């Protein structure tokens, strides 16, 4: 399968110029070193070239950042929540002002097409608006007491320093999900971004520092540390970090979770996804094709909510696969800045090798591969591919594994029970969907005996979650919840309060003592 169109790539010098312009616009004053000058290399998947180097945080600097955040927490936790909301409101205003600048950096470092990069920054703006409203709604409960003359209630208090570790594929939105909510909850934040996207992090830090200065908030409420594993481990192991929110692989979560638990810290883990869509004979296939193509091919298959398994009824499988393949052939691959491009690059060579290996394994396990070809853009350092559709004889080992690339495995079923079982058979449990116009099928999929994922959709794909709902998944996805709904409770501590306003001292459960 070949694409109809591919766009030419920009020059590395042109990309460097765009970086300088975007950073200058948001007020970044950090020195950008030449490639190979030492420090943390900032590269782009668009060409595969290193653009600049920036300073990498030392362990001592990471410790100092945590100390600054811990000190700022002492003042921030007693700042009224609506006043804390003013800081987040100002951040949201700055994001609106610099939406295009930040989106350009996202495209350069993560390879997202322009509309998706702009959409990611819009997520930041949306969560700021949500958090500002939340700053006046951190409600507790009043509970009926069994004792006369007593009031029983719950109150919520700031938790402490929140450590945030983010992945390359959403280099700014996930930081904003955590930071906007944490700040209005009275927490302070120390952020370690992916080593692959340091420039977007520098830009975000500049904007939050401007927001702090504008509203008079302590600068230490948000700190940034840059680097690799050694720096991230300071957040994992430091007892001053009350909550660690980490987004990444299941392998990473298996290491991080126990280490934080060992010191009795709290974790919020957003790990792998192996997401499926069920398509029944009652589906609107036009709608289904559109939802499937975006969910499977968007962001070059590098979203945690990317559609990776298509579970389609055997009576419509041939027709649906044929339509998806035809749609894939019309997806322009190339420069993510170019108008009309829908599929940008994979993040690096390792991602490409992983995709090649997964497709080879699929063939060895009886699969039929359509697409998945390397697209030669005339630059050896970048890795562009066509999305792949792989018809599988069953849910084999490769189907149970998540490969961060545009691979869509197609499985067939005959009964809805079988489809739900296939959806739930993998160890991950992030997102899922069903395409059907049959209300019984839809409600069954959403019921307790249906999808076991944290996200279950009807007649939309698996990706593209709104910030109003809590985001996260079950099983090996980690169980964490970020963004909307009552996800804010993860960033606060609960206290149960009993107030005796009587002159007596009755004990609970009818206990008599003395």
PDB file of N, CA and C in Angstrom, residues 129 219 317:
ATOM      1  N   UNK A 129      -9.322  26.402  32.258  1.00  0.00           N
ATOM      2  CA  UNK A 129     -10.678  26.897  32.496  1.00  0.00           C
ATOM      3  C   UNK A 129     -11.417  25.992  33.478  1.00  0.00           C
ATOM      4  N   UNK A 219       7.176  31.946  43.119  1.00  0.00           N
ATOM      5  CA  UNK A 219       7.775  31.338  41.923  1.00  0.00           C
ATOM      6  C   UNK A 219       7.962  29.842  42.093  1.00  0.00           C
ATOM      7  N   UNK A 317     -16.647  -7.961   7.975  1.00  0.00           N
ATOM      8  CA  UNK A 317     -15.199  -7.741   8.103  1.00  0.00           C
ATOM      9  C   UNK A 317     -14.556  -7.374   6.771  1.00  0.00           C
TER      10      UNK A 317
END
